[in-house]
Amino acid sequence: MKVLKFGGTSVGSSKNINNVINILENTSKNSAVACVVSAVGGITDKLLLAGKKAQNKEADFTDVFNTIKQTHIAIVNELIPENNEAVIAYVETQLSALKNLLDGIFLINELSPKTSDKLVSFGELLSSFIIAETIKSRGLSAERKNSQELVITNANFTKAEVNYKITNKNIQDYFKAASQKITILPGFVSKSVNGEQTTLGRGGSDFTAAIIAAALKVEQLEIWTDVSGMFTTNPKMVKQAYPISEISYQEAMELSHFGAKVLYPPTVQPVLNLEIPIHIKNTLEPNAIGTIISNKATNGANPVKGISNIGNIALLTLEGSGMVGIPGFSKRLFETLSQEKINIILITQASSEHSICLGIEAKDAILAKEAIDATFENEIALNKIEPIVVEEHLSIVALVGDNMKNHQGISGKMFSALGKNNINIRAIAQGASEKNISVVIAETDVKKALNVLHEQFFESKTKQLNVFITGVGNVGERLVEQIKQQRKYLKENLKINLRIAGLSNSRKMIFNDNGLDLKNWKDQLKNGEQASLQGFFEKTKALNLRNSIFVDVTANKDVANLYAHYLRESIAVVACNKIACSSTFSNYKELKRLSLKYNAPFLFETNVGAGLPVIDTLNNLVASGDKIKSIQAVLSGSLNFVFNNFNDTTKFYDVVKQAAAEGYTEPDPRIDLSGVDVARKILILARESGVEMNLEDIKNTSFLSEAGLKSDTVDDFYKTLIDDEAHYQALFASAKAHNCQLKYVAKFDNGNASVSLQEIPVGHPFYNLEGSDNIVMFYTERYPKQPMIIKGAGAGADVTASGLFADIIRLANN
Ligand code: ADP
Ligand code: ASP
Ligand code: MG
């Protein structure tokens, strides 16, 4: 004898029922089959909905009834297209009994647990009848047996307890006498010893099948559902989840108890002692191997077997100094809850015994609070304990694995992975058996938590980064294109799954929590929603994706002002915008502090030398214990371009105009020519070397003419360049006379910084600097005479974008 159970989706349509019948036909070739079926998918919920509506005197309960009716009639007509009158007639009698019951509920506006059981039983009674008749109509040897005549329970309606003695005998007697090859039985439904209709609890068809398998001592129980086994975590929440091929009874029980709906928790009980393995299979993909639950499951390298979650949890906290001395305190607490039939899902108690925390279903919270407050009325009045505190909108997330007890540091890893992603843990429970570590977190964090933990324990090899880019001008556009081009390489070679989840320019913004399709991102952006800086932040925060990175590719002060907001949400910030790091020292320090506190890196390599690894190198020197003595650098691509092209055959005005035209200067060229931009860069290097400094502390000796310095507008400024050509030619002539080149040099020495135009002699490393190149020389304790030199293109969209890209990839190792 074989026992198979098919769930709601498996019998949810005529097409799926045909799959079921194929499976049954194959299985019954070499063995008799007992087949337990659920109600047609979604019908139990609809029955309850109709019942609730009728109870509330909502006349449209009849609409719900009509859909239930149509669903069943349509399935019969599809499965048995001809000569189906008798079947339809029986189904209609059942449906009219159902309608009478609903009318009754409407009339008395009451839906007791007892009536509710009567109501939901129609689902399985109908599906099992239709399936059995279909099989018979195809000439196979089949009968329907009503499990209500076999499975006998107490009168605990909606979740009755089985009387195994009577039930086992019923099942054994029935199957001993049965001669058909295939027996179809409704799951979930049962009767009390007194003959009242009862049910085994939501999801209970699995349990029915296990009861039959155990009574008949079969070799294996097959649970056929809509996924290919028990997954590492709920596949509807985590795309990367995958089926577990073998798992122990304990682990399966723990996972299902903590929310893995694929198996109804009590299902394991009846088969456990008899060591009957449970095989979970997919009706929609019968060839997938599925999951075997047994006590022979081997433990692979990973001590964590799965992750599950339960929603709608409330946390009750009872606190007070008086708790310590009160004898029998816990006993009274648990007795109170037990009297109210409130199920406790999780308990944690501080070792000081000053507080105790209980996780229960949210629906029981009010009742629990009233009951406990009443029990401890006296102690509360005497201020020995506080009135109970209830927190709602919580969920439990649990790691499960038999072998976790033999491994250290799993809970540490769990908490740090959650912490890094700004997921606040409200309570922690670890069973003494150490098969389970559970945390209570906000409901809104569940999807992120499952993904974070799945990545941590099951995909350690790939890391997902979710990038949100603001500013897709020249540099931003290059960055998007580079990411698009490299995604595949990063995944295959560096195990980084890099996704752009949000994009914005000053007008529009777009988001996709699965990562934007970059094929036609420009068109998508054109049709995006109205952009705003605050809106972009709010949306990024609301998506709540793990390893989120905000990338600022603007030069906008208001964007820089939002970094603190991002960091506080544990969203990393990568910026080529220099404004934040060259603002006041206190602001710079605050951002660094937030970055540390919220474990959200703040990277700005492109603030100095575009894509050249200047800041990263400096950070590595400092981190490894070196001390920066002095820095000398040419840091302005634009000024370098200007002085490389200016001589006695060109005009200063023309050269500056050309630099502007080629995009080497800021729109306002004074920012470059006044030395402010270079001053900002050396300021950032000084600060990264560990020195407290502000922009005013940097000595800036300008080479501009008096009139140039005083000019009010960009146009006025350009005019002074024409008028003061002689002033600039004099600078060139002096350098030429000394056989030198003009370079705009930034220095940091002994805690002092300066920027100025300098005459550089032949042989100096700066002398031959070409085009818009940059150069930085670090003199340190370890590099006292021969400096460490970084040199190369220091401006341009492509190199700046690749500098941003490098910062993003650095985050993968965080
Ligand atoms: P059936 O109607 O066949 O009994 P259920 O809906 O009760 O099916 O259970 C299967 C569903 O359980 C899956 O579709 C999936 O959404 C959910 N589920 C939750 N956690 C897990 C898990 N760890 N592995 C597989 N499925 C899970
Ligand atoms: N039909 C019942 C439910 O939806 C039982 C089951 O499908 O297992 O809960
Ligand atoms: Mg189920």
CSV table of C-alpha atoms in Angstrom, one decimal, residues 218-359:
chain,number,residue,atom,x,y,z
A,218,VAL,CA,3.4,1.8,4.9
A,219,GLU,CA,7.0,2.2,3.6
A,220,GLN,CA,6.7,5.8,2.7
A,221,LEU,CA,4.4,8.8,2.8
A,222,GLU,CA,4.3,11.0,-0.3
A,223,ILE,CA,3.2,14.6,0.1
A,224,TRP,CA,2.6,16.1,-3.4
A,225,THR,CA,2.4,19.9,-3.4
A,226,ASP,CA,3.1,23.0,-5.6
A,227,VAL,CA,6.9,23.3,-5.0
A,228,SER,CA,9.7,20.8,-5.5
A,229,GLY,CA,10.2,20.0,-1.9
A,230,MET,CA,11.0,21.7,1.4
A,231,PHE,CA,13.2,24.7,0.5
A,232,THR,CA,16.0,26.3,2.3
A,233,THR,CA,13.5,29.1,3.0
A,234,ASN,CA,10.1,30.1,1.6
A,235,PRO,CA,10.7,30.3,-2.2
A,236,LYS,CA,8.0,33.0,-2.4
A,237,MET,CA,10.1,35.3,-0.3
A,238,VAL,CA,13.6,34.4,-1.5
A,239,LYS,CA,14.2,33.8,-5.1
A,240,GLN,CA,17.5,32.0,-4.5
A,241,ALA,CA,16.0,29.4,-2.2
A,242,TYR,CA,16.4,25.8,-3.3
A,243,PRO,CA,15.0,22.4,-2.3
A,244,ILE,CA,16.7,20.5,0.5
A,245,SER,CA,17.2,16.9,-0.7
A,246,GLU,CA,17.3,15.3,2.7
A,247,ILE,CA,16.2,16.5,6.1
A,248,SER,CA,15.6,14.9,9.5
A,249,TYR,CA,12.2,14.7,11.2
A,250,GLN,CA,13.3,17.1,13.9
A,251,GLU,CA,14.5,19.6,11.4
A,252,ALA,CA,11.4,19.3,9.3
A,253,MET,CA,9.2,19.7,12.4
A,254,GLU,CA,11.1,22.7,13.6
A,255,LEU,CA,10.9,24.4,10.2
A,256,SER,CA,7.2,23.7,9.7
A,257,HIS,CA,6.5,24.7,13.3
A,258,PHE,CA,8.2,28.0,12.6
A,259,GLY,CA,6.3,28.7,9.5
A,260,ALA,CA,7.4,26.5,6.6
A,261,LYS,CA,3.8,26.0,5.4
A,262,VAL,CA,4.8,23.2,3.0
A,263,LEU,CA,4.3,20.7,5.8
A,264,TYR,CA,1.6,20.9,8.5
A,265,PRO,CA,3.6,20.7,11.8
A,266,PRO,CA,1.8,17.7,13.4
A,267,THR,CA,2.3,15.6,10.3
A,268,VAL,CA,5.6,14.2,11.5
A,269,GLN,CA,4.2,12.9,14.8
A,270,PRO,CA,2.4,9.7,13.6
A,271,VAL,CA,5.2,8.6,11.2
A,272,LEU,CA,8.2,9.5,13.4
A,273,ASN,CA,8.3,6.5,15.7
A,274,LEU,CA,7.5,4.1,12.9
A,275,GLU,CA,10.4,5.7,10.9
A,276,ILE,CA,8.2,6.1,7.8
A,277,PRO,CA,10.0,8.6,5.5
A,278,ILE,CA,8.0,11.5,4.1
A,279,HIS,CA,8.8,12.3,0.5
A,280,ILE,CA,7.7,15.8,-0.6
A,281,LYS,CA,7.1,16.0,-4.3
A,282,ASN,CA,5.9,18.5,-6.9
A,283,THR,CA,2.7,17.7,-8.8
A,284,LEU,CA,3.6,20.3,-11.4
A,285,GLU,CA,7.1,18.9,-11.8
A,286,PRO,CA,6.8,15.2,-11.0
A,287,ASN,CA,10.4,14.4,-12.1
A,288,ALA,CA,12.0,16.8,-9.6
A,289,ILE,CA,13.6,14.8,-6.8
A,290,GLY,CA,11.9,16.6,-4.0
A,291,THR,CA,12.8,16.3,-0.3
A,292,ILE,CA,13.1,13.1,1.8
A,293,ILE,CA,12.3,13.6,5.5
A,294,SER,CA,13.7,10.7,7.6
A,295,ASN,CA,16.0,10.0,10.5
A,296,LYS,CA,18.7,8.9,8.0
A,297,ALA,CA,19.2,12.4,6.7
A,298,THR,CA,22.9,13.1,6.2
A,299,ASN,CA,24.3,16.3,7.5
A,300,GLY,CA,26.1,18.2,4.8
A,301,ALA,CA,28.8,20.8,5.4
A,302,ASN,CA,26.2,23.4,6.3
A,303,PRO,CA,25.0,23.1,9.9
A,304,VAL,CA,22.0,25.3,9.0
A,305,LYS,CA,19.3,23.4,7.2
A,306,GLY,CA,16.7,26.0,6.6
A,307,ILE,CA,15.3,29.3,7.6
A,308,SER,CA,11.6,29.9,8.3
A,309,ASN,CA,9.3,32.7,9.4
A,310,ILE,CA,6.0,33.2,11.1
A,311,GLY,CA,4.1,36.4,10.7
A,312,ASN,CA,1.4,38.1,12.9
A,313,ILE,CA,3.3,37.8,16.1
A,314,ALA,CA,2.8,39.9,19.2
A,315,LEU,CA,5.4,40.1,21.9
A,316,LEU,CA,4.3,40.3,25.6
A,317,THR,CA,6.8,41.7,28.0
A,318,LEU,CA,6.3,41.3,31.7
A,319,GLU,CA,8.8,43.2,33.8
A,320,GLY,CA,9.4,44.1,37.4
A,321,SER,CA,11.7,43.7,40.4
A,322,GLY,CA,8.9,41.8,42.2
A,323,MET,CA,9.1,38.9,39.8
A,324,VAL,CA,12.3,37.6,41.3
A,325,GLY,CA,10.9,36.6,44.6
A,326,ILE,CA,7.4,35.6,43.7
A,327,PRO,CA,7.1,31.8,44.0
A,328,GLY,CA,5.4,30.0,41.2
A,329,PHE,CA,5.4,33.1,39.1
A,330,SER,CA,6.0,31.4,35.8
A,331,LYS,CA,3.5,28.7,36.7
A,332,ARG,CA,0.8,31.3,37.2
A,333,LEU,CA,1.7,33.0,34.0
A,334,PHE,CA,1.6,29.9,31.8
A,335,GLU,CA,-1.5,28.6,33.5
A,336,THR,CA,-3.3,31.9,32.7
A,337,LEU,CA,-2.4,31.6,29.1
A,338,SER,CA,-3.2,27.9,29.0
A,339,GLN,CA,-6.7,28.5,30.5
A,340,GLU,CA,-7.4,31.0,27.7
A,341,LYS,CA,-6.1,28.4,25.2
A,342,ILE,CA,-3.4,30.8,24.0
A,343,ASN,CA,-0.5,29.1,22.3
A,344,ILE,CA,3.0,30.4,23.2
A,345,ILE,CA,5.3,30.3,20.3
A,346,LEU,CA,8.5,31.6,21.8
A,347,ILE,CA,9.8,32.4,25.3
A,348,THR,CA,12.8,34.3,26.5
A,349,GLN,CA,13.8,35.2,30.0
A,350,ALA,CA,16.6,37.5,31.0
A,351,SER,CA,19.0,35.7,33.4
A,352,SER,CA,18.3,38.4,36.0
A,353,GLU,CA,14.7,37.1,36.1
A,354,HIS,CA,13.5,40.7,36.0
A,355,SER,CA,11.7,40.2,32.7
A,356,ILE,CA,10.1,37.6,30.6
A,357,CYS,CA,9.1,37.9,27.0
A,358,LEU,CA,6.5,35.7,25.2
A,359,GLY,CA,5.8,35.5,21.5
